[in-house]
XYZ file of N, CA and C in Angstrom:
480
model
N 98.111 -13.460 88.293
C 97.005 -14.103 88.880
C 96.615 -13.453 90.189
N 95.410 -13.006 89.791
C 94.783 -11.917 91.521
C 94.059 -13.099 92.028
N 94.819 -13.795 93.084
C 93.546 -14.574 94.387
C 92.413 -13.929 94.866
N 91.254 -14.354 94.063
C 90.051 -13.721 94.996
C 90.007 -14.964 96.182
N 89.906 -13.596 97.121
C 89.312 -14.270 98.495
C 88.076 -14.862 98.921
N 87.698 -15.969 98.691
C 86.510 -17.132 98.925
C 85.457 -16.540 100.270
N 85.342 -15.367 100.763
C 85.016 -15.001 102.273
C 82.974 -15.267 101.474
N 82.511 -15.948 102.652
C 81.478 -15.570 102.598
C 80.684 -14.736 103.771
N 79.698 -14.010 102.441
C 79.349 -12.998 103.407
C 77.993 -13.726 104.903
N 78.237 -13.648 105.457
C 77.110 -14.015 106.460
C 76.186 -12.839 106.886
N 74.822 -13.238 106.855
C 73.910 -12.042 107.305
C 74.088 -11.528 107.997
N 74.310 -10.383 108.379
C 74.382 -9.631 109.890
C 73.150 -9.969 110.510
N 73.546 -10.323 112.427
C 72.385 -10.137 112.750
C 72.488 -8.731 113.159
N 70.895 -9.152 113.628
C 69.854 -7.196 113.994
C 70.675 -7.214 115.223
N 70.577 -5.922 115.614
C 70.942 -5.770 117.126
C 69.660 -6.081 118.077
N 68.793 -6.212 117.565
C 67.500 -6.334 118.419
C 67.478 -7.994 118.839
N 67.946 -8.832 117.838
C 67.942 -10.472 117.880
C 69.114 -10.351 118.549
N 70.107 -9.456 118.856
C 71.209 -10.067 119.960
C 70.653 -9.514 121.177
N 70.115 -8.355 121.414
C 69.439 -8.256 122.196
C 68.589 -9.293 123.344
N 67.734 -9.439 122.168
C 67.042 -10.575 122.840
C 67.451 -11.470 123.026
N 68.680 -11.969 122.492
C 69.149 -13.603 123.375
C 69.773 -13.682 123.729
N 70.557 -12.578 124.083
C 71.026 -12.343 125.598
C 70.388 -12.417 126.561
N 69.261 -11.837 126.772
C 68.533 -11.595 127.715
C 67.021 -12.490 127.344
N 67.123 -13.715 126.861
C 65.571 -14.563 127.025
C 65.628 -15.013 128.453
N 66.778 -15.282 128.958
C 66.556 -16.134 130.206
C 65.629 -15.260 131.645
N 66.007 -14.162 131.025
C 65.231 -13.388 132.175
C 63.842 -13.159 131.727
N 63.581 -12.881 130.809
C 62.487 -12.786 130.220
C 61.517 -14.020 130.534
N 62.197 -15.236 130.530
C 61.306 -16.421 130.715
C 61.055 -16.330 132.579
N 62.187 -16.154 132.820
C 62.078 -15.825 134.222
C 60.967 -14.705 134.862
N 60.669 -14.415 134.268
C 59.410 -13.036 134.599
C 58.606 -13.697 134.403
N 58.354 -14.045 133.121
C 56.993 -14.413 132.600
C 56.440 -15.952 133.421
N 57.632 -17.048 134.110
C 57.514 -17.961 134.692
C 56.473 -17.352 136.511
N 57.382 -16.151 136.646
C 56.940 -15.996 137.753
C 55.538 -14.861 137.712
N 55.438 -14.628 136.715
C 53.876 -14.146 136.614
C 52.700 -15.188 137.135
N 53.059 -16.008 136.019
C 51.531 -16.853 135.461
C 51.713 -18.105 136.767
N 52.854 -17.853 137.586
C 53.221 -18.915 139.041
C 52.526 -18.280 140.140
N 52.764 -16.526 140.231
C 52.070 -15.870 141.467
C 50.978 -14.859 141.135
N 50.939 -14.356 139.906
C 50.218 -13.047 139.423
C 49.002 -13.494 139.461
N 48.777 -14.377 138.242
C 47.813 -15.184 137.558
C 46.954 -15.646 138.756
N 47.185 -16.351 139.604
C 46.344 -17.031 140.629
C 45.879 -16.081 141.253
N 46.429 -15.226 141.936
C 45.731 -14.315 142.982
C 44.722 -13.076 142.290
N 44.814 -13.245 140.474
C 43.831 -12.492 139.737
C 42.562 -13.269 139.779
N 43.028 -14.544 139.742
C 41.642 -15.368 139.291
C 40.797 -15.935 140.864
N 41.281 -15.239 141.546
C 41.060 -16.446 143.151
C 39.460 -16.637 143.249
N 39.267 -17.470 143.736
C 37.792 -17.769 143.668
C 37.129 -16.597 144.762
N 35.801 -16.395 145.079
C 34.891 -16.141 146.181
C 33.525 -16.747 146.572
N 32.699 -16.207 147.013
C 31.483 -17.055 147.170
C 30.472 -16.117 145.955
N 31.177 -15.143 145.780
C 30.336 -14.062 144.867
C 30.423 -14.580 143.984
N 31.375 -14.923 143.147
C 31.955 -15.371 141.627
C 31.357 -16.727 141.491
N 31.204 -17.439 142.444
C 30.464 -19.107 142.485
C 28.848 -18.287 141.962
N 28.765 -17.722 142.507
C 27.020 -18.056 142.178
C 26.966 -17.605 140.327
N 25.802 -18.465 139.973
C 25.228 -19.175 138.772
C 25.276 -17.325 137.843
N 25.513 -16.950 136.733
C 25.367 -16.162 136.181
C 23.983 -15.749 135.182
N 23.048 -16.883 135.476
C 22.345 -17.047 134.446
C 20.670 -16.456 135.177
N 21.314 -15.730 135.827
C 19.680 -15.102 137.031
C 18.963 -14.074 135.619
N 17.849 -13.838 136.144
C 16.837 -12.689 135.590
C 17.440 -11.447 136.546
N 17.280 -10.545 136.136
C 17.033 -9.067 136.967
C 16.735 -9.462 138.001
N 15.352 -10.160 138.317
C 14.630 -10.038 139.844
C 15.050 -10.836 140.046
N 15.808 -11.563 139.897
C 16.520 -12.632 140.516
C 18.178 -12.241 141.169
N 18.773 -10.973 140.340
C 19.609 -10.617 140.643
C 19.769 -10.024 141.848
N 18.353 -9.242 141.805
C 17.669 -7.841 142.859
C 17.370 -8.903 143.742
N 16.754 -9.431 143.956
C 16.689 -10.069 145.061
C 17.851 -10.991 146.312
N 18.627 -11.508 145.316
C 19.853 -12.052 145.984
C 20.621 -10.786 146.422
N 21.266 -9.840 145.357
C 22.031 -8.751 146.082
C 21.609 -7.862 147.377
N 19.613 -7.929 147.364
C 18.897 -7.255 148.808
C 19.516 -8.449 149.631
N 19.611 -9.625 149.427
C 20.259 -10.866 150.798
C 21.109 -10.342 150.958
N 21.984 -10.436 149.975
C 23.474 -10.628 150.145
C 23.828 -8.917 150.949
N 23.435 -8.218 150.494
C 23.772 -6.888 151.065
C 23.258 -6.449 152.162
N 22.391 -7.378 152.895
C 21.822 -6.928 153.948
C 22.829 -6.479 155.074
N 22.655 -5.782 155.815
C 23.280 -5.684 156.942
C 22.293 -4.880 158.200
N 21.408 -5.876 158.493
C 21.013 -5.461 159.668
C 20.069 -4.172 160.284
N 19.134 -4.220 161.115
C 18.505 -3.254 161.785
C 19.283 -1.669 161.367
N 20.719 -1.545 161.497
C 21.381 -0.897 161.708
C 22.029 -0.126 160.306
N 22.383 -0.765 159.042
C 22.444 -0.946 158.188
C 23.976 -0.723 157.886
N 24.443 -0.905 158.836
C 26.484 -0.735 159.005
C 26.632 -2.355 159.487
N 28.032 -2.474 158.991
C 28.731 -3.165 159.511
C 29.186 -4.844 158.589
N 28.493 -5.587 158.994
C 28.529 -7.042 158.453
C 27.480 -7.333 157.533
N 27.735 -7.690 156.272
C 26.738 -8.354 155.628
C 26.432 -9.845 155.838
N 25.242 -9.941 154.824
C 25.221 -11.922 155.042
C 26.351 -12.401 154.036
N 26.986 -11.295 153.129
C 27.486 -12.474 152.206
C 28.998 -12.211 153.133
N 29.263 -10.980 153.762
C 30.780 -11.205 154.492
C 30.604 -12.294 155.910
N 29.436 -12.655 156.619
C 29.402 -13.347 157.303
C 29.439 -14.674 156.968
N 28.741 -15.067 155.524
C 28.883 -16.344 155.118
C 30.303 -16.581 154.579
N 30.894 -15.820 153.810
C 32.486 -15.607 153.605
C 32.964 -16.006 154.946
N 33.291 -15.383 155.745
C 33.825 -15.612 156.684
C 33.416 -16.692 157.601
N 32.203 -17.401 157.323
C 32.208 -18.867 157.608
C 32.942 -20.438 157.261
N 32.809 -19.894 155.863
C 33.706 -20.849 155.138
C 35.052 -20.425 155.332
N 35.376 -19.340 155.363
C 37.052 -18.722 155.479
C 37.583 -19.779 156.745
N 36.561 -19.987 158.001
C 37.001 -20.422 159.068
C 36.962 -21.862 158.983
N 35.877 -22.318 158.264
C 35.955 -23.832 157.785
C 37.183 -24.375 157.257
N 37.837 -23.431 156.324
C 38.890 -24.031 155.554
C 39.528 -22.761 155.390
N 40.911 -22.684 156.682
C 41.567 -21.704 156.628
C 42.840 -21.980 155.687
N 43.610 -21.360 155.394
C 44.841 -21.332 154.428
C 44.363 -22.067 153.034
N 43.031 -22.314 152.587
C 42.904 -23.063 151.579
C 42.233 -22.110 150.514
N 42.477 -22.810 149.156
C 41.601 -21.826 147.866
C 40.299 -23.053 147.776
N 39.715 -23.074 148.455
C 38.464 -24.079 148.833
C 37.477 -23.931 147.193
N 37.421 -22.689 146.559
C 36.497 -22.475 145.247
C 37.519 -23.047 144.514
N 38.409 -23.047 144.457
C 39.610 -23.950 143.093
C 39.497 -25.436 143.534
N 38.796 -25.790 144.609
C 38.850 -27.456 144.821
C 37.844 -27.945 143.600
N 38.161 -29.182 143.073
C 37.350 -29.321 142.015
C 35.638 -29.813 142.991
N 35.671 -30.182 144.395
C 34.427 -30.929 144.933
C 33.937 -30.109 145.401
N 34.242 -28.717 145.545
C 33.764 -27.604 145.918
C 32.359 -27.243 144.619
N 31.444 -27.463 145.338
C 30.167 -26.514 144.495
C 29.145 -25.172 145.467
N 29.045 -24.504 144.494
C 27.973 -23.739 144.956
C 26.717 -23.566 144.595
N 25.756 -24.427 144.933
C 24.586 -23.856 144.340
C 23.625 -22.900 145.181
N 22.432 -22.151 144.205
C 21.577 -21.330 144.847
C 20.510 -21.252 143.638
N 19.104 -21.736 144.402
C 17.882 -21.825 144.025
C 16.962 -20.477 144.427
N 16.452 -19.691 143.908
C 15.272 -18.748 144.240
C 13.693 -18.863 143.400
N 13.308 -18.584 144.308
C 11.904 -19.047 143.837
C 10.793 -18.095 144.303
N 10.002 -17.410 143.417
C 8.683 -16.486 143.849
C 7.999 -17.363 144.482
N 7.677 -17.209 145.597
C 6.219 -17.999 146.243
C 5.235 -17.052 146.249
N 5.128 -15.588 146.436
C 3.865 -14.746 146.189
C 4.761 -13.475 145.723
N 3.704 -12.545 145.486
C 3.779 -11.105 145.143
C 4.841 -10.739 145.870
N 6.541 -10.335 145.541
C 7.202 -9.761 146.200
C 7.633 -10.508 147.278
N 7.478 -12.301 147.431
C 8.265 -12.625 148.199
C 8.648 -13.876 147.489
N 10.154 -13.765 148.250
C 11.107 -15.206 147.076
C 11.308 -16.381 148.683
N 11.654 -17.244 147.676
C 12.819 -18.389 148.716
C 14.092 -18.114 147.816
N 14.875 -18.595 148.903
C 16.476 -18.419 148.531
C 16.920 -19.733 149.171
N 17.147 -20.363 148.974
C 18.256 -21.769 149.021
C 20.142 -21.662 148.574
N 20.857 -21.655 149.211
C 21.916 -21.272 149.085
C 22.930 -23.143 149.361
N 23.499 -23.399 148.951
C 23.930 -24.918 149.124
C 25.263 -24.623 148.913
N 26.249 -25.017 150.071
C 28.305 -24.906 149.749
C 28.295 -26.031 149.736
N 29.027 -27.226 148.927
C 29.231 -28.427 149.311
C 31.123 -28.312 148.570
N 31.665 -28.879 149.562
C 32.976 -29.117 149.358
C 33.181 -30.448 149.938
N 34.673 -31.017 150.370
C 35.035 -32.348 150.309
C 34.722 -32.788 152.242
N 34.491 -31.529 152.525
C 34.606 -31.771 154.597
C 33.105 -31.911 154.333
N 32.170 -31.436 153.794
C 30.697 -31.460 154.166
C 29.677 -30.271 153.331
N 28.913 -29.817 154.136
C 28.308 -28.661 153.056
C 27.404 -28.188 154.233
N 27.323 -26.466 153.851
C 26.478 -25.808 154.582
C 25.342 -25.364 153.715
N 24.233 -25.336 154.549
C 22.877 -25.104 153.587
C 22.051 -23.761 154.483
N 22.082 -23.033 153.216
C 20.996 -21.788 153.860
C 19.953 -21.562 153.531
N 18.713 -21.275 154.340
C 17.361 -21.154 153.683
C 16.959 -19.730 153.936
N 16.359 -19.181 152.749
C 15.944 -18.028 153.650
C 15.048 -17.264 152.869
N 13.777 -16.804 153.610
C 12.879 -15.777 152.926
C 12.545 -14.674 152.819
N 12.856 -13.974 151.724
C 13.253 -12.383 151.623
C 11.598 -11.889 151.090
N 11.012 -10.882 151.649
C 10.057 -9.692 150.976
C 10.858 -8.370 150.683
N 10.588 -8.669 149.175
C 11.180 -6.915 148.272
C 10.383 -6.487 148.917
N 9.272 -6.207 148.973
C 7.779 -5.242 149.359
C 8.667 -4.266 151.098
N 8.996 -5.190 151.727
C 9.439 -4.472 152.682
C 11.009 -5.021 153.362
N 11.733 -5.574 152.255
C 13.306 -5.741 152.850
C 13.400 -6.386 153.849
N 12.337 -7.065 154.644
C 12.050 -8.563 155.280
C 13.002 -9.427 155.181
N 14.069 -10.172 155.952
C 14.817 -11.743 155.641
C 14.509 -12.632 156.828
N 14.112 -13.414 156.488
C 14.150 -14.515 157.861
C 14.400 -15.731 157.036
N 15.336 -16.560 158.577
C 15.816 -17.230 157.850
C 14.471 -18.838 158.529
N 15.189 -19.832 157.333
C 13.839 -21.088 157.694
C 15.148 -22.266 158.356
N 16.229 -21.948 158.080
C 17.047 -23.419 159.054
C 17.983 -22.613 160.081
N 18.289 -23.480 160.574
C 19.291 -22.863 162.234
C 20.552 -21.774 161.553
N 20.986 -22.289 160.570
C 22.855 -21.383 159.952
C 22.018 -20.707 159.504
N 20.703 -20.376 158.553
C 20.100 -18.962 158.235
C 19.973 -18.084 159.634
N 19.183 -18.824 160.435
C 19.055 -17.612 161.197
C 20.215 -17.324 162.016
N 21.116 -18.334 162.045
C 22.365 -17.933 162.801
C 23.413 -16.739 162.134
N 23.389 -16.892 160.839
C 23.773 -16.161 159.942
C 23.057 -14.330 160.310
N 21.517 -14.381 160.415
C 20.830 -13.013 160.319
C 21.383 -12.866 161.960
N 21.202 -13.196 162.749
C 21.738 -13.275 164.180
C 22.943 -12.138 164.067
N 24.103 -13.315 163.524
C 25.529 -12.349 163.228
C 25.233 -11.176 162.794
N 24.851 -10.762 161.921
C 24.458 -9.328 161.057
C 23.461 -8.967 162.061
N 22.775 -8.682 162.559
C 21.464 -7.893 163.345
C 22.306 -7.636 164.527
N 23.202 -8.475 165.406
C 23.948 -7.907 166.604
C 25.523 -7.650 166.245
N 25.589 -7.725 165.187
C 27.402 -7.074 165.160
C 27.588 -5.532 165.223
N 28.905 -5.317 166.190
C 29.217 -4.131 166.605
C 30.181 -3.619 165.100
C-alpha cells in the first residue's frame, strides 16, 4: 500500500501581488498626500478663472485691453494685478474664490462704436467691491465711473 500524500496544491502567488502588498501602505500614503496638498494648489482659485467663460471675442478683447492695462507707461502694474492684490489684502491667508459666498460677476456692454461699459462686482462674506469702468478700443481710453475704478487706474498710471 503506497500512501498518496493528500498535499494540496495552492496557486502560487505572482511576485508582482506580493509586491504590491507589501508596499500598499505607502502607496496610499502618497496618493493621500497628493490629492491633500498637490490637488489644491493645482486648482487654486484667481480673479482670472472667476470671470464668466461665456464672452464673444469682443467681449474677450475688450476685458483683456482692461485687464492688461498698465498705464501711461505701459510697465509695471496692471488693473487685474492691482485688483488681485486688493482682494489679496482684504482677505489675507485665505482661498477667498473656494468660499462658497464668494462671487464674481462682470457685465460689458457696447454703448457706441468702439466703446464698452465694464461692471466688475467681488461679493464675498465681509462685503463686495464694485468696479465701473469705460474702455474705447478706438483709442485704448479707460476711465473709471466710481471712486475704486478710478482708484484702481490711479494705482496703475503712478506705480514705480
Amino acid at each position: 500500500m503506497v500512501r498518496e500524500s493528500k498535499k494540496e496544491d495552492k496557486p502560487k502567488e505572482s511576485e508582482f501581488k506580493k509586491f504590491i502588498k507589501k508596499r500598499a501602505p505607502i502607496y496610499l500614503g502618497v496618493i493621500a498626500l497628493v490629492i491633500v496638498f498637490v490637488i489644491p494648489e493645482l486648482t487654486k482659485g484667481d480673479l482670472q478663472s472667476s470671470f464668466p467663460e461665456n464672452l464673444t471675442d469682443q467681449e474677450k478683447e475688450v476685458l483683456d485691453t482692461l485687464m492688461s492695462y498698465k498705464g501711461p507707461n505701459e510697465k509695471g502694474l496692471s488693473i487685474l494685478d492691482a485688483i488681485s492684490n486688493k482682494i489679496s489684502e482684504e482677505y489675507p491667508n485665505e482661498k477667498i474664490y473656494d468660499n462658497k459666498k464668494t462671487k464674481v460677476s462682470l457685465l460689458i456692454d457696447e454703448l457706441k462704436l468702439e466703446n464698452y461699459h465694464i461692471i466688475l462686482n467681488f461679493q464675498s462674506y465681509k462685503g463686495e467691491l464694485n468696479y465701473d469702468w469705460n474702455v474705447n478700443m478706438e483709442t485704448k481710453t479707460i476711465k473709471g465711473n466710481n471712486p475704486e475704478a478710478k482708484h484702481v487706474i490711479d494705482l496703475v498710471d503712478f506705480y514705480d
